[in-house]
Amino acid sequence: MIEYTVKEYIQSKNCLDARILAVENLIDSMLVTSIEAIDNGGTMSFTLDDGQMKVNTLYRSVKEVTEGIRGLERILQAWINRRDGSVTILRGRLKY
């Protein structure tokens, strides 16, 4: 099976819902990897195999993994807002 980068993995998904699911899977796997990295304290490899594609990325520290997770969470929230829309509630200072 060919190994892909995170970018190629997400780009391979053709609809917004599939991309959202792919990012959620990546985040879950990266969280587990970050826990393992805390134990190891050194260079680590992140691998995700969804049955169709295999993603492999190398990180040098726990900080890089957590920054990657934060970035994916921001992208995920932007795509969820694009799919569902976003709402802003404005309230006055009066108590009701």
XYZ file of C-alpha atoms in Angstrom:
96
model
C 0.000 0.000 0.000
C 1.318 3.471 -0.902
C 1.973 5.908 1.942
C 0.552 9.431 1.695
C 0.998 12.705 3.562
C -1.776 14.244 5.651
C -2.426 16.792 2.881
C -2.760 14.104 0.206
C -5.025 12.063 2.477
C -7.435 14.969 2.999
C -7.313 16.001 -0.671
C -8.287 12.474 -1.712
C -11.709 12.913 -0.100
C -14.190 14.279 -2.624
C -16.946 15.757 -0.451
C -17.034 17.988 2.615
C -18.533 15.330 4.899
C -15.801 12.844 3.938
C -13.119 15.465 4.629
C -14.649 16.258 8.023
C -14.635 12.567 8.912
C -11.038 12.202 7.690
C -9.861 15.123 9.836
C -11.696 13.721 12.871
C -9.929 10.371 12.334
C -6.572 12.125 12.033
C -7.144 14.091 15.238
C -8.108 10.962 17.173
C -5.037 9.089 15.953
C -2.750 12.032 16.644
C -4.021 12.317 20.223
C -3.072 8.695 20.845
C 0.313 9.334 19.205
C 0.920 12.350 21.453
C 0.284 10.202 24.539
C 2.841 7.672 23.270
C 5.269 10.517 22.542
C 5.102 11.701 26.128
C 6.289 8.256 27.191
C 9.049 8.083 24.563
C 10.196 11.718 24.731
C 11.826 11.678 21.282
C 11.206 11.390 17.569
C 8.029 9.574 16.686
C 6.123 8.431 13.663
C 2.394 8.936 13.184
C 0.599 6.347 11.050
C -3.079 6.107 10.092
C -4.473 3.322 7.904
C -8.135 3.758 6.943
C -8.237 0.709 4.668
C -7.933 2.750 1.482
C -4.885 4.876 2.202
C -1.988 4.821 4.623
C -0.772 8.123 6.096
C 2.699 8.331 7.589
C 4.231 11.480 9.111
C 7.317 12.017 11.257
C 7.310 14.426 14.219
C 10.331 15.535 16.246
C 8.565 16.489 19.479
C 5.302 16.438 21.402
C 4.978 20.164 20.673
C 4.863 19.510 16.916
C 2.117 16.923 17.395
C -0.007 19.263 19.540
C 0.466 22.111 17.036
C -0.665 19.753 14.274
C -3.750 18.786 16.287
C -4.631 22.446 16.913
C -4.282 23.234 13.223
C -6.498 20.305 12.248
C -9.100 21.353 14.834
C -9.252 24.873 13.335
C -9.671 23.429 9.842
C -12.313 21.007 11.114
C -14.318 23.808 12.735
C -14.126 25.917 9.557
C -15.461 23.016 7.468
C -18.238 22.280 9.974
C -19.226 25.967 9.866
C -19.201 25.858 6.069
C -21.447 22.797 6.086
C -23.831 23.848 8.877
C -23.452 27.625 8.882
C -22.513 29.662 11.914
C -24.700 31.684 14.232
C -23.934 34.757 16.308
C -26.238 35.709 19.174
C -26.224 39.348 20.225
C -27.701 40.161 23.613
C -28.220 43.440 25.354
C -27.065 44.237 28.858
C -30.554 44.024 30.303
C -31.410 41.008 32.401
C -34.554 39.221 31.330
